[in-house]
Amino acid sequence: MKHLLDLKFIRSNQDKVKKAMADRHYDFDLDQLLVWDEQRRSLIAESEQLKNRRNTLSQEVGRLKAAKQDASELQEEVRGIGKRIKELDQELAELEQKLNNALLMIPNIPHETVPVGEDEEDNLVLRVEGEPPKFSFEPRPHWEIGEKLDILDFARGVKVAGARFTVLKGWGAKLERALVNFMLDLHTREHGYTEIFPPFLVNRATMTGTGQLPKFEEDLFLCQREDLFLVPTAEVPVTNLYSSEILAAEQLPIYHTAYTACFRAEAGAAGRDTRGLIRQHQFNKVELVKFTTPEDSYMELEKLTNDAEEVLQRLGLAYRVVSLCTGDLGFSAAKTYDLEVWLPAAGCYREISSCSNFEDFQARRANIRYRPEHGARPRFVHTLNGSGLAVGRTLAAILENYQQEDGSVVVPEVLRPYIGVDVISCET
RNA sequence: GGAGAGGUGGCCGAGUCCGGUUGAAGGCGCUCGACUCGAAAUCGAGUAAGGGGUGCUGAGCCCCUUCGUGGGUUCGAAUCCCACCCUCUCCGCCA
């Protein structure tokens, strides 16, 4: 990894960066970083000056030797210069290590349209879509419905793996698969996305590219022997598909959709959402990922969000769209819209998709660039992604929203071609 | 996992044995120009990235780094030595 982060920007926009940190309630010693930056540049200047001299003298040595003349005095001098360069470069490498580590801990700067706020209480509800269903009975939570229908098996999930692992069975497994296929078909056939099936294990560089590392290692599952991580979202492998590449302008925008299982350690979530499918160590998700020019990224964020919303609309699920405030914004995101689906049993809206514009934050880390026109200097692309949707939570929402008094569940119309039945009941 | 071969610019491909204007021949592609009514062909010119400095702030200019990655030897490394990664071929193993 080279110098992917924009020190120049930070240097010349100190106030902006400091305000962004404050709005995020993020503690960071920017002044220390700027001191290191200063030191770095002076070391570089000194070292390069010496290198220039070494190159010149070495050539001179070559000339003398070719002419059969004595060059030992010059050689002695250059040897000294070489030693000094080595010292300086070592010092520089250590400094850059510190600098780089610090830079990787700086979160993205929120977009100007992001509401400033403390926590999720301050998120801005942009719109509410669809009607929550009315029930003539007390709606049950999805885990009760699922267990009664024998399509969700929580106990055996715990037995074979542990807490927060669940087994889908029979129509439950089929419904999950139907949802994946429905979502992929919608996005590939109607929204113009190209389907990707990526690796589920990735290396450290990849995890760093999208911002999971170095700060959030405890949230990930690690295969220690190979030093590979299980992907927490398809965003990670798919965004990094083009790392260290320079794309042609004509290639943009790139739209990718990908199904993967997602693995999250859920460290720090102990005791939260312990029942049901809402918070699992492993869940399925269909992800949407975009690579765009800086000019188009916010327009593309709106479109991407609409593409995710369309899944909920076609499934006939009520939801709302929320703009996350600065205090609730993820580390890498410049702006995020959450889609929250209506869950009747809990009587509230729960996050089912998160659609973000990362601007050039991930592109810098992963070194993803494009050439605006032939011969022009490369620029960083903007990356975006969003769930379209989290499948486990969608399944939960369907069970709850489409439940009937007898415990059966009506299959949403659009899924029937995929699953072959209209209703899931004990007799099905 | 074992044996062998190899990783050079957008691509192909020399150079590596015998270290010295080689940031790198040649070709292809691409861009611009000439020719043409236009095109093809042909001819001419151009065509890496990152970093530092300067600055009328991305015009220009100067410098440094980069030939898979990281070390080492040397006055000097694409070229020599070591480690690691990756690709290909054969063998083994395997869904």
Short mmCIF file of C-alpha atoms (C1' of nucleotides) in Angstrom, two decimals:
data_model
loop_
_atom_site.label_atom_id
_atom_site.label_comp_id
_atom_site.label_asym_id
_atom_site.label_seq_id
_atom_site.Cartn_x
_atom_site.Cartn_y
_atom_site.Cartn_z
CA MET A 1 0.00 0.00 0.00
CA LYS A 2 1.41 3.34 -1.02
CA HIS A 3 0.36 6.86 -0.17
CA LEU A 4 -3.24 6.56 -1.07
CA LEU A 5 -4.62 9.10 1.27
CA ASP A 6 -4.78 12.70 0.54
CA LEU A 7 -2.49 14.51 2.92
CA LYS A 8 -2.59 17.56 0.70
CA PHE A 9 -6.32 17.82 1.18
CA ILE A 10 -6.07 17.43 4.92
CA ARG A 11 -3.26 19.95 5.08
CA SER A 12 -5.20 22.60 3.21
CA ASN A 13 -8.61 21.82 4.73
CA GLN A 14 -7.77 21.38 8.38
CA ASP A 15 -10.86 23.17 9.62
CA LYS A 16 -13.15 21.11 7.45
CA VAL A 17 -11.59 17.87 8.66
CA LYS A 18 -11.74 18.95 12.29
CA LYS A 19 -15.39 19.91 11.95
CA ALA A 20 -16.17 16.57 10.35
CA MET A 21 -14.57 14.75 13.26
CA ALA A 22 -16.45 16.87 15.75
CA ASP A 23 -19.78 16.27 13.98
CA ARG A 24 -19.12 12.55 14.06
CA HIS A 25 -18.07 12.74 17.70
CA TYR A 26 -14.85 11.15 16.63
CA ASP A 27 -11.74 11.69 18.68
CA PHE A 28 -8.64 12.21 16.60
CA ASP A 29 -5.38 14.11 17.03
CA LEU A 30 -5.11 15.90 13.73
CA ASP A 31 -2.35 18.24 14.89
CA GLN A 32 -0.04 15.33 15.61
CA LEU A 33 -0.68 14.08 12.12
CA LEU A 34 0.18 17.45 10.63
CA VAL A 35 3.46 17.52 12.54
CA TRP A 36 4.36 14.13 11.12
CA ASP A 37 3.42 15.34 7.68
CA GLU A 38 5.79 18.27 8.09
CA GLN A 39 8.60 16.00 9.23
CA ARG A 40 7.93 13.61 6.41
CA ARG A 41 8.34 16.23 3.75
CA SER A 42 11.54 17.58 5.16
CA LEU A 43 13.00 14.09 5.34
CA ILE A 44 12.02 13.46 1.75
CA ALA A 45 13.65 16.68 0.61
CA GLU A 46 16.91 15.81 2.37
CA SER A 47 16.99 12.23 1.17
CA GLU A 48 16.19 13.10 -2.42
CA GLN A 49 18.87 15.73 -2.57
CA LEU A 50 21.39 13.12 -1.50
CA LYS A 51 20.07 10.61 -3.98
CA ASN A 52 20.47 13.11 -6.73
CA ARG A 53 24.10 13.61 -5.74
CA ARG A 54 24.69 9.88 -5.52
CA ASN A 55 23.30 9.31 -8.98
CA THR A 56 25.49 12.02 -10.44
CA LEU A 57 28.64 10.78 -8.75
CA SER A 58 27.99 7.15 -9.58
CA GLN A 59 27.79 8.03 -13.22
CA GLU A 60 31.05 9.87 -12.85
CA VAL A 61 32.61 6.75 -11.34
CA GLY A 62 31.43 4.80 -14.32
CA ARG A 63 33.00 7.29 -16.68
CA LEU A 64 36.33 7.26 -14.83
CA LYS A 65 36.48 3.49 -14.77
CA ALA A 66 35.68 3.30 -18.45
CA ALA A 67 38.63 5.63 -18.99
CA LYS A 68 40.81 3.39 -16.81
CA GLN A 69 41.22 6.12 -14.21
CA ASP A 70 41.18 5.92 -10.44
CA ALA A 71 37.80 6.54 -8.84
CA SER A 72 38.39 5.28 -5.32
CA GLU A 73 38.09 8.73 -3.78
CA LEU A 74 34.68 9.29 -5.34
CA GLN A 75 33.57 5.80 -4.39
CA GLU A 76 34.50 6.51 -0.81
CA GLU A 77 32.41 9.68 -0.85
CA VAL A 78 29.37 8.01 -2.36
CA ARG A 79 29.64 5.19 0.13
CA GLY A 80 29.20 7.78 2.89
CA ILE A 81 26.24 9.34 1.10
CA GLY A 82 24.69 5.91 0.72
CA LYS A 83 24.92 5.25 4.43
CA ARG A 84 23.28 8.56 5.21
CA ILE A 85 20.49 7.88 2.69
CA LYS A 86 19.84 4.54 4.29
CA GLU A 87 19.47 6.17 7.68
CA LEU A 88 17.14 8.83 6.37
CA ASP A 89 15.01 6.34 4.46
CA GLN A 90 14.65 4.16 7.49
CA GLU A 91 13.56 7.14 9.53
CA LEU A 92 11.17 8.06 6.75
CA ALA A 93 9.72 4.57 6.56
CA GLU A 94 9.00 4.56 10.27
CA LEU A 95 7.39 7.96 10.06
CA GLU A 96 5.28 6.98 7.08
CA GLN A 97 4.17 3.89 8.93
CA LYS A 98 2.89 6.03 11.77
CA LEU A 99 1.36 8.49 9.36
CA ASN A 100 -0.34 5.79 7.35
CA ASN A 101 -1.74 4.09 10.41
CA ALA A 102 -3.15 7.40 11.54
CA LEU A 103 -4.61 8.21 8.14
CA LEU A 104 -6.37 4.86 8.01
CA MET A 105 -8.16 5.76 11.22
CA ILE A 106 -9.69 8.94 9.84
CA PRO A 107 -13.36 8.47 8.91
CA ASN A 108 -14.87 9.96 5.81
CA ILE A 109 -16.07 13.56 5.79
CA PRO A 110 -19.87 13.74 5.83
CA HIS A 111 -21.52 15.34 2.83
CA GLU A 112 -22.92 18.81 3.41
CA THR A 113 -26.50 17.53 3.14
CA VAL A 114 -26.05 15.09 6.01
CA PRO A 115 -27.99 16.24 9.08
CA VAL A 116 -25.77 17.01 12.04
CA GLY A 117 -26.79 14.98 15.06
CA GLU A 118 -25.81 12.83 18.00
CA ASP A 119 -27.26 9.38 17.33
CA GLU A 120 -30.05 7.57 15.53
CA GLU A 121 -32.62 9.75 17.29
CA ASP A 122 -31.44 12.59 15.07
CA ASN A 123 -31.75 10.70 11.80
CA LEU A 124 -34.01 12.41 9.32
CA VAL A 125 -37.07 10.54 8.03
CA LEU A 126 -37.33 11.48 4.37
CA ARG A 127 -40.40 9.55 3.33
CA VAL A 128 -42.73 6.81 4.46
CA GLU A 129 -43.97 4.40 1.81
CA GLY A 130 -46.67 1.74 1.84
CA GLU A 131 -49.33 0.92 4.37
CA PRO A 132 -48.54 -1.29 7.36
CA PRO A 133 -51.00 -4.20 7.24
CA LYS A 134 -53.93 -4.25 9.67
CA PHE A 135 -54.51 -7.40 11.68
CA SER A 136 -57.71 -8.61 13.31
CA PHE A 137 -55.51 -10.55 15.71
CA GLU A 138 -52.30 -9.98 17.61
CA PRO A 139 -49.48 -10.35 15.04
CA ARG A 140 -46.81 -12.82 16.12
CA PRO A 141 -43.08 -12.29 15.79
CA HIS A 142 -41.42 -14.11 12.88
CA TRP A 143 -39.55 -16.58 15.07
CA GLU A 144 -42.82 -17.91 16.45
CA ILE A 145 -44.36 -18.12 13.01
CA GLY A 146 -41.29 -19.81 11.61
CA GLU A 147 -40.95 -22.37 14.35
CA LYS A 148 -44.65 -23.23 14.25
CA LEU A 149 -44.40 -23.79 10.49
CA ASP A 150 -41.21 -25.78 11.02
CA ILE A 151 -39.31 -23.63 8.55
CA LEU A 152 -36.98 -21.92 11.03
CA ASP A 153 -34.96 -24.01 13.47
CA PHE A 154 -33.15 -21.87 15.99
CA ALA A 155 -32.28 -24.61 18.47
CA ARG A 156 -30.47 -26.76 15.96
CA GLY A 157 -28.62 -23.76 14.57
CA VAL A 158 -27.26 -23.19 18.05
CA LYS A 159 -26.41 -26.87 18.37
CA VAL A 160 -24.35 -27.17 15.21
CA ALA A 161 -22.71 -23.77 15.30
CA GLY A 162 -23.68 -21.57 18.23
CA ALA A 163 -25.74 -18.57 19.19
CA ARG A 164 -26.89 -16.35 16.31
CA PHE A 165 -26.86 -19.18 13.80
CA THR A 166 -30.14 -20.43 12.40
CA VAL A 167 -31.24 -23.33 10.21
CA LEU A 168 -33.75 -22.72 7.43
CA LYS A 169 -35.80 -25.76 6.55
CA GLY A 170 -38.24 -26.78 3.85
CA TRP A 171 -40.26 -23.80 2.65
CA GLY A 172 -38.11 -21.52 4.75
CA ALA A 173 -35.01 -22.51 2.81
CA LYS A 174 -36.97 -22.26 -0.45
CA LEU A 175 -38.31 -18.85 0.44
CA GLU A 176 -34.80 -17.62 1.21
CA ARG A 177 -33.57 -18.90 -2.15
CA ALA A 178 -36.59 -17.42 -3.91
CA LEU A 179 -35.83 -14.03 -2.42
CA VAL A 180 -32.21 -14.16 -3.55
CA ASN A 181 -33.22 -15.07 -7.07
CA PHE A 182 -35.99 -12.52 -7.21
CA MET A 183 -33.67 -9.73 -6.11
CA LEU A 184 -30.86 -10.70 -8.47
CA ASP A 185 -33.26 -11.02 -11.38
CA LEU A 186 -34.80 -7.63 -10.69
CA HIS A 187 -31.48 -5.85 -10.51
CA THR A 188 -29.88 -7.59 -13.45
CA ARG A 189 -32.88 -7.56 -15.79
CA GLU A 190 -34.47 -4.24 -14.98
CA HIS A 191 -31.92 -2.07 -13.23
CA GLY A 192 -28.87 -2.75 -15.39
CA TYR A 193 -26.58 -4.41 -12.86
CA THR A 194 -24.06 -7.08 -13.81
CA GLU A 195 -24.09 -10.06 -11.49
CA ILE A 196 -20.93 -10.98 -9.62
CA PHE A 197 -20.28 -14.05 -7.56
CA PRO A 198 -17.20 -13.16 -5.52
CA PRO A 199 -15.00 -15.00 -3.03
CA PHE A 200 -16.42 -15.15 0.49
CA LEU A 201 -12.94 -14.98 2.01
CA VAL A 202 -10.69 -11.99 1.41
CA ASN A 203 -7.25 -10.80 2.44
CA ARG A 204 -6.24 -7.84 4.60
CA ALA A 205 -5.57 -5.47 1.73
CA THR A 206 -9.10 -5.98 0.49
CA MET A 207 -10.60 -5.45 3.93
CA THR A 208 -8.55 -2.27 4.29
CA GLY A 209 -9.66 -1.01 0.90
CA THR A 210 -13.30 -0.71 1.87
CA GLY A 211 -12.55 0.49 5.41
CA GLN A 212 -13.28 -2.54 7.62
CA LEU A 213 -9.63 -2.67 8.58
CA PRO A 214 -7.68 -1.66 10.52
CA LYS A 215 -10.27 -0.22 12.87
CA PHE A 216 -12.98 -2.90 12.96
CA GLU A 217 -11.13 -6.19 13.02
CA GLU A 218 -13.08 -7.35 16.07
CA ASP A 219 -16.29 -7.27 14.02
CA LEU A 220 -14.93 -9.79 11.54
CA PHE A 221 -14.42 -13.53 11.44
CA LEU A 222 -10.80 -14.41 10.74
CA CYS A 223 -9.34 -17.64 9.43
CA GLN A 224 -6.16 -17.33 11.37
CA ARG A 225 -3.98 -19.87 9.65
CA GLU A 226 -4.46 -18.28 6.24
CA ASP A 227 -4.99 -14.74 7.52
CA LEU A 228 -8.19 -14.51 5.50
CA PHE A 229 -11.42 -12.87 6.61
CA LEU A 230 -14.98 -13.96 5.98
CA VAL A 231 -16.74 -11.18 4.12
CA PRO A 232 -19.15 -9.13 6.25
CA THR A 233 -20.83 -7.92 3.04
CA ALA A 234 -20.37 -8.37 -0.70
CA GLU A 235 -19.36 -4.71 -0.77
CA VAL A 236 -15.87 -5.81 0.27
CA PRO A 237 -14.91 -8.20 -2.53
CA VAL A 238 -16.96 -6.43 -5.19
CA THR A 239 -15.67 -2.91 -4.52
CA ASN A 240 -12.12 -4.24 -4.45
CA LEU A 241 -12.60 -5.94 -7.80
CA TYR A 242 -10.97 -2.92 -9.44
CA SER A 243 -8.39 -2.07 -6.82
CA SER A 244 -5.18 -0.60 -8.23
CA GLU A 245 -6.75 -0.29 -11.64
CA ILE A 246 -7.25 2.67 -13.90
CA LEU A 247 -10.61 2.39 -15.60
CA ALA A 248 -11.53 4.02 -18.87
CA ALA A 249 -14.12 6.78 -18.63
CA GLU A 250 -16.40 4.86 -21.00
CA GLN A 251 -16.58 2.02 -18.50
CA LEU A 252 -18.32 4.23 -15.96
CA PRO A 253 -20.72 3.95 -14.36
CA ILE A 254 -20.23 0.32 -13.40
CA TYR A 255 -23.19 -1.39 -11.74
CA HIS A 256 -22.64 -4.69 -9.96
CA THR A 257 -24.96 -6.81 -7.93
CA ALA A 258 -23.84 -9.78 -5.90
CA TYR A 259 -25.31 -12.39 -3.65
CA THR A 260 -23.11 -13.52 -0.79
CA ALA A 261 -23.47 -14.90 2.64
CA CYS A 262 -22.30 -12.29 5.14
CA PHE A 263 -20.43 -13.01 8.34
CA ARG A 264 -20.30 -10.67 11.28
CA ALA A 265 -18.88 -11.26 14.71
CA GLU A 266 -21.41 -8.83 16.22
CA ALA A 267 -18.96 -7.95 18.94
CA GLY A 268 -20.56 -5.44 21.24
CA ALA A 269 -24.08 -6.51 20.33
CA ALA A 270 -24.38 -8.98 23.20
CA GLY A 271 -27.93 -9.11 24.44
CA ARG A 272 -29.37 -7.17 21.51
CA ASP A 273 -31.85 -8.79 19.11
CA THR A 274 -31.15 -12.20 20.54
CA ARG A 275 -34.33 -13.70 19.17
CA GLY A 276 -35.12 -14.32 15.56
CA LEU A 277 -33.33 -13.57 12.33
CA ILE A 278 -32.60 -9.90 12.85
CA ARG A 279 -29.02 -10.17 14.11
CA GLN A 280 -27.14 -13.27 12.99
CA HIS A 281 -23.49 -14.17 12.62
CA GLN A 282 -24.30 -15.43 9.14
CA PHE A 283 -26.93 -14.03 6.82
CA ASN A 284 -27.56 -13.72 3.12
CA LYS A 285 -27.57 -10.46 1.28
CA VAL A 286 -27.89 -9.21 -2.27
CA GLU A 287 -25.69 -6.18 -2.60
CA LEU A 288 -25.62 -3.33 -5.11
CA VAL A 289 -22.27 -1.72 -5.87
CA LYS A 290 -21.54 1.23 -8.15
CA PHE A 291 -18.42 2.91 -9.48
CA THR A 292 -19.07 6.39 -10.84
CA THR A 293 -17.47 9.71 -11.64
CA PRO A 294 -17.43 12.27 -8.83
CA GLU A 295 -19.89 14.37 -10.79
CA ASP A 296 -22.54 11.65 -10.88
CA SER A 297 -22.22 9.95 -7.54
CA TYR A 298 -25.01 11.72 -5.68
CA MET A 299 -27.44 11.26 -8.53
CA GLU A 300 -26.40 7.61 -8.55
CA LEU A 301 -27.01 7.34 -4.81
CA GLU A 302 -30.62 8.36 -5.35
CA LYS A 303 -31.00 5.81 -8.14
CA LEU A 304 -29.36 3.07 -6.13
CA THR A 305 -31.64 3.76 -3.20
CA ASN A 306 -34.64 3.62 -5.52
CA ASP A 307 -33.44 0.29 -6.88
CA ALA A 308 -33.35 -1.12 -3.36
CA GLU A 309 -36.73 0.41 -2.52
CA GLU A 310 -38.23 -1.26 -5.54
CA VAL A 311 -37.60 -4.65 -3.96
CA LEU A 312 -39.69 -3.65 -0.95
CA GLN A 313 -42.39 -2.16 -3.13
CA ARG A 314 -42.73 -5.28 -5.26
CA LEU A 315 -42.85 -7.42 -2.16
CA GLY A 316 -45.59 -5.17 -0.85
CA LEU A 317 -43.75 -4.28 2.32
CA ALA A 318 -44.19 -0.92 4.06
CA TYR A 319 -41.00 0.98 4.73
CA ARG A 320 -39.50 4.36 5.29
CA VAL A 321 -36.33 6.08 4.09
CA VAL A 322 -34.06 7.70 6.62
CA SER A 323 -31.04 9.93 6.14
CA LEU A 324 -28.44 9.09 8.76
CA CYS A 325 -27.13 11.96 10.83
CA THR A 326 -23.42 12.65 11.33
CA GLY A 327 -23.32 10.82 14.65
CA ASP A 328 -24.85 7.66 13.20
CA LEU A 329 -22.97 7.61 9.91
CA GLY A 330 -20.66 4.66 9.22
CA PHE A 331 -16.89 5.11 9.21
CA SER A 332 -16.39 5.04 5.43
CA ALA A 333 -19.61 6.72 4.28
CA ALA A 334 -20.07 10.34 3.24
CA LYS A 335 -23.84 9.95 3.15
CA THR A 336 -26.19 7.09 3.92
CA TYR A 337 -29.87 6.38 3.41
CA ASP A 338 -31.27 3.55 5.48
CA LEU A 339 -34.37 1.71 4.34
CA GLU A 340 -36.39 0.52 7.29
CA VAL A 341 -39.07 -2.10 6.87
CA TRP A 342 -42.20 -2.31 8.97
CA LEU A 343 -42.21 -5.21 11.43
CA PRO A 344 -45.77 -5.67 12.78
CA ALA A 345 -44.91 -7.73 15.87
CA ALA A 346 -42.41 -5.21 17.15
CA GLY A 347 -44.56 -2.37 15.86
CA CYS A 348 -41.61 -0.47 14.48
CA TYR A 349 -39.43 0.05 11.45
CA ARG A 350 -36.16 -1.91 11.28
CA GLU A 351 -33.17 -1.37 9.02
CA ILE A 352 -33.23 -3.68 6.02
CA SER A 353 -30.93 -1.79 3.67
CA SER A 354 -28.21 0.78 3.93
CA CYS A 355 -27.33 2.77 0.82
CA SER A 356 -24.19 4.87 0.92
CA ASN A 357 -22.01 7.10 -1.14
CA PHE A 358 -18.39 6.74 -0.08
CA GLU A 359 -17.23 9.38 -2.54
CA ASP A 360 -13.49 8.76 -3.07
CA PHE A 361 -12.83 7.37 0.41
CA GLN A 362 -12.73 3.72 -0.57
CA ALA A 363 -11.28 4.53 -3.98
CA ARG A 364 -8.26 6.11 -2.30
CA ARG A 365 -7.75 3.19 0.01
CA ALA A 366 -8.22 0.63 -2.71
CA ASN A 367 -6.58 2.82 -5.34
CA ILE A 368 -9.41 2.68 -7.88
CA ARG A 369 -9.09 5.35 -10.54
CA TYR A 370 -10.36 6.26 -13.97
CA ARG A 371 -9.05 8.37 -16.79
CA PRO A 372 -11.53 11.14 -17.60
CA GLU A 373 -10.28 11.33 -21.17
CA HIS A 374 -7.41 10.06 -23.23
CA GLY A 375 -4.12 11.41 -21.97
CA ALA A 376 -5.68 13.02 -18.89
CA ARG A 377 -4.39 12.35 -15.42
CA PRO A 378 -6.21 9.59 -13.53
CA ARG A 379 -8.77 10.57 -10.87
CA PHE A 380 -10.28 8.52 -8.10
CA VAL A 381 -13.72 7.12 -8.84
CA HIS A 382 -16.58 7.38 -6.41
CA THR A 383 -17.92 4.15 -4.97
CA LEU A 384 -21.41 3.46 -3.68
CA ASN A 385 -23.22 0.49 -2.37
CA GLY A 386 -26.43 -0.59 -0.77
CA SER A 387 -28.22 -3.70 0.30
CA GLY A 388 -30.79 -4.77 -2.16
CA LEU A 389 -31.74 -6.32 0.28
CA ALA A 390 -30.67 -8.11 3.43
CA VAL A 391 -32.38 -11.42 2.76
CA GLY A 392 -32.80 -12.74 6.29
CA ARG A 393 -34.49 -9.58 7.45
CA THR A 394 -36.66 -9.61 4.34
CA LEU A 395 -37.74 -13.14 5.16
CA ALA A 396 -38.58 -12.05 8.68
CA ALA A 397 -40.58 -9.10 7.36
CA ILE A 398 -42.52 -11.33 4.97
CA LEU A 399 -43.39 -13.80 7.69
CA GLU A 400 -44.64 -11.04 9.95
CA ASN A 401 -46.42 -8.90 7.38
CA TYR A 402 -48.05 -11.77 5.48
CA GLN A 403 -49.05 -13.91 8.44
CA GLN A 404 -52.62 -15.08 8.84
CA GLU A 405 -54.54 -15.88 11.96
CA ASP A 406 -54.16 -19.65 11.46
CA GLY A 407 -50.39 -19.33 11.45
CA SER A 408 -49.96 -19.69 7.71
CA VAL A 409 -48.14 -17.14 5.60
CA VAL A 410 -49.26 -15.81 2.23
CA VAL A 411 -46.45 -15.75 -0.35
CA PRO A 412 -46.08 -12.31 -1.97
CA GLU A 413 -47.23 -12.43 -5.58
CA VAL A 414 -43.83 -11.71 -7.13
CA LEU A 415 -42.24 -14.66 -5.32
CA ARG A 416 -44.79 -17.26 -6.40
CA PRO A 417 -43.07 -18.05 -9.71
CA TYR A 418 -39.91 -18.70 -7.74
CA ILE A 419 -41.39 -20.88 -5.04
CA GLY A 420 -44.42 -22.45 -6.65
CA VAL A 421 -46.95 -22.04 -3.83
CA ASP A 422 -49.33 -19.27 -2.77
CA VAL A 423 -49.37 -19.97 0.90
CA ILE A 424 -46.99 -21.58 3.35
CA SER A 425 -48.84 -23.51 6.01
CA CYS A 426 -48.32 -26.63 8.05
CA GLU A 427 -50.08 -28.57 5.29
CA THR A 428 -48.05 -27.13 2.43
"C1'" G B 1 1.85 -30.50 -1.45
"C1'" G B 2 6.28 -32.14 -5.16
"C1'" A B 3 9.19 -30.90 -9.87
"C1'" G B 4 10.08 -27.38 -13.66
"C1'" A B 5 9.30 -22.52 -16.26
"C1'" G B 6 8.15 -17.56 -15.69
"C1'" G B 7 6.47 -12.47 -13.66
"C1'" U B 8 9.35 -5.96 -17.76
"C1'" G B 9 5.06 0.16 -19.80
"C1'" G B 10 -2.49 -0.21 -22.13
"C1'" C B 11 -1.06 -5.08 -24.59
"C1'" C B 12 2.82 -8.27 -26.95
"C1'" G B 13 7.89 -8.62 -26.33
"C1'" A B 14 13.72 -7.76 -26.14
"C1'" G B 15 17.26 -6.88 -22.40
"C1'" U B 16 19.08 -10.58 -17.31
"C1'" C B 17 24.55 -15.36 -18.58
"C1'" C B 18 29.35 -10.72 -19.18
"C1'" G B 19 25.88 -4.83 -13.46
"C1'" G B 20 27.06 1.66 -15.83
"C1'" U B 21 22.59 8.05 -20.00
"C1'" U B 22 17.73 1.41 -20.36
"C1'" G B 23 12.06 4.61 -17.58
"C1'" A B 24 13.56 0.68 -20.41
"C1'" A B 25 14.76 -1.67 -28.08
"C1'" G B 26 11.06 -3.38 -31.46
"C1'" G B 27 5.93 -4.24 -32.50
"C1'" C B 28 0.60 -3.64 -31.61
"C1'" G B 29 -3.02 -0.47 -29.79
"C1'" C B 30 -4.39 4.55 -28.84
"C1'" U B 31 -4.23 10.22 -29.73
"C1'" C B 32 -3.02 14.28 -32.95
"C1'" G B 33 -1.37 15.88 -37.83
"C1'" A B 34 -0.45 15.11 -43.32
"C1'" C B 35 -2.53 12.71 -47.71
"C1'" U B 36 -8.15 11.76 -49.14
"C1'" C B 37 -14.71 13.89 -51.04
"C1'" G B 38 -14.50 10.29 -46.91
"C1'" A B 39 -12.27 5.77 -45.30
"C1'" A B 40 -8.43 2.07 -45.63
"C1'" A B 41 -3.34 1.90 -46.54
"C1'" U B 42 0.95 5.07 -45.99
"C1'" C B 43 4.00 8.92 -43.69
"C1'" G B 44 5.19 12.23 -39.35
"C1'" A B 45 4.68 13.36 -34.05
"C1'" G B 46 3.10 11.89 -29.31
"C1'" U B 47 1.66 8.07 -25.72
"C1'" A B 48 3.38 5.17 -17.53
"C1'" A B 49 2.35 6.05 -12.52
"C1'" G B 50 3.41 7.91 -7.72
"C1'" G B 51 6.01 11.37 -4.65
"C1'" G B 52 8.86 16.03 -3.38
"C1'" G B 53 10.08 21.08 -4.80
"C1'" U B 54 9.03 25.64 -7.56
"C1'" G B 55 4.74 28.13 -9.21
"C1'" C B 56 0.80 33.37 -12.44
"C1'" U B 57 -2.29 26.20 -8.28
"C1'" G B 58 -2.60 21.47 -11.45
"C1'" A B 59 0.53 25.53 -17.57
"C1'" G B 60 5.50 24.89 -17.38
"C1'" C B 61 10.13 23.57 -15.06
"C1'" C B 62 13.63 20.72 -11.61
"C1'" C B 63 14.34 16.32 -8.81
"C1'" C B 64 13.34 11.34 -6.55
"C1'" U B 65 11.10 6.48 -6.85
"C1'" U B 66 9.03 2.32 -9.49
"C1'" C B 67 10.99 -3.66 -14.47
"C1'" G B 68 5.86 -9.10 -9.01
"C1'" U B 69 6.83 -7.66 -3.33
"C1'" G B 70 10.41 -7.01 0.52
"C1'" G B 71 15.48 -7.25 1.99
"C1'" G B 72 20.87 -7.70 0.72
"C1'" U B 73 25.69 -6.99 -2.20
"C1'" U B 74 27.83 -2.65 -4.94
"C1'" C B 75 30.30 3.82 -6.14
"C1'" G B 76 26.09 2.13 -9.25
"C1'" A B 77 20.98 -3.29 -9.86
"C1'" A B 78 15.53 -4.79 -14.59
"C1'" U B 79 20.36 -7.29 -14.61
"C1'" C B 80 24.03 -10.59 -8.94
"C1'" C B 81 22.26 -12.97 -3.86
"C1'" C B 82 18.18 -14.27 -0.20
"C1'" A B 83 13.02 -14.60 1.33
"C1'" C B 84 8.00 -14.23 0.08
"C1'" C B 85 3.69 -13.69 -3.38
"C1'" C B 86 1.47 -14.84 -7.95
"C1'" U B 87 0.94 -17.25 -12.96
"C1'" C B 88 1.77 -21.43 -16.31
"C1'" U B 89 3.11 -26.85 -17.33
"C1'" C B 90 3.58 -31.84 -15.34
"C1'" C B 91 2.66 -35.05 -10.97
"C1'" G B 92 -0.06 -36.00 -6.43
"C1'" C B 93 -4.66 -34.91 -3.81
"C1'" C B 94 -9.69 -33.40 -4.09
"C1'" A B 95 -15.68 -31.21 -4.70
#
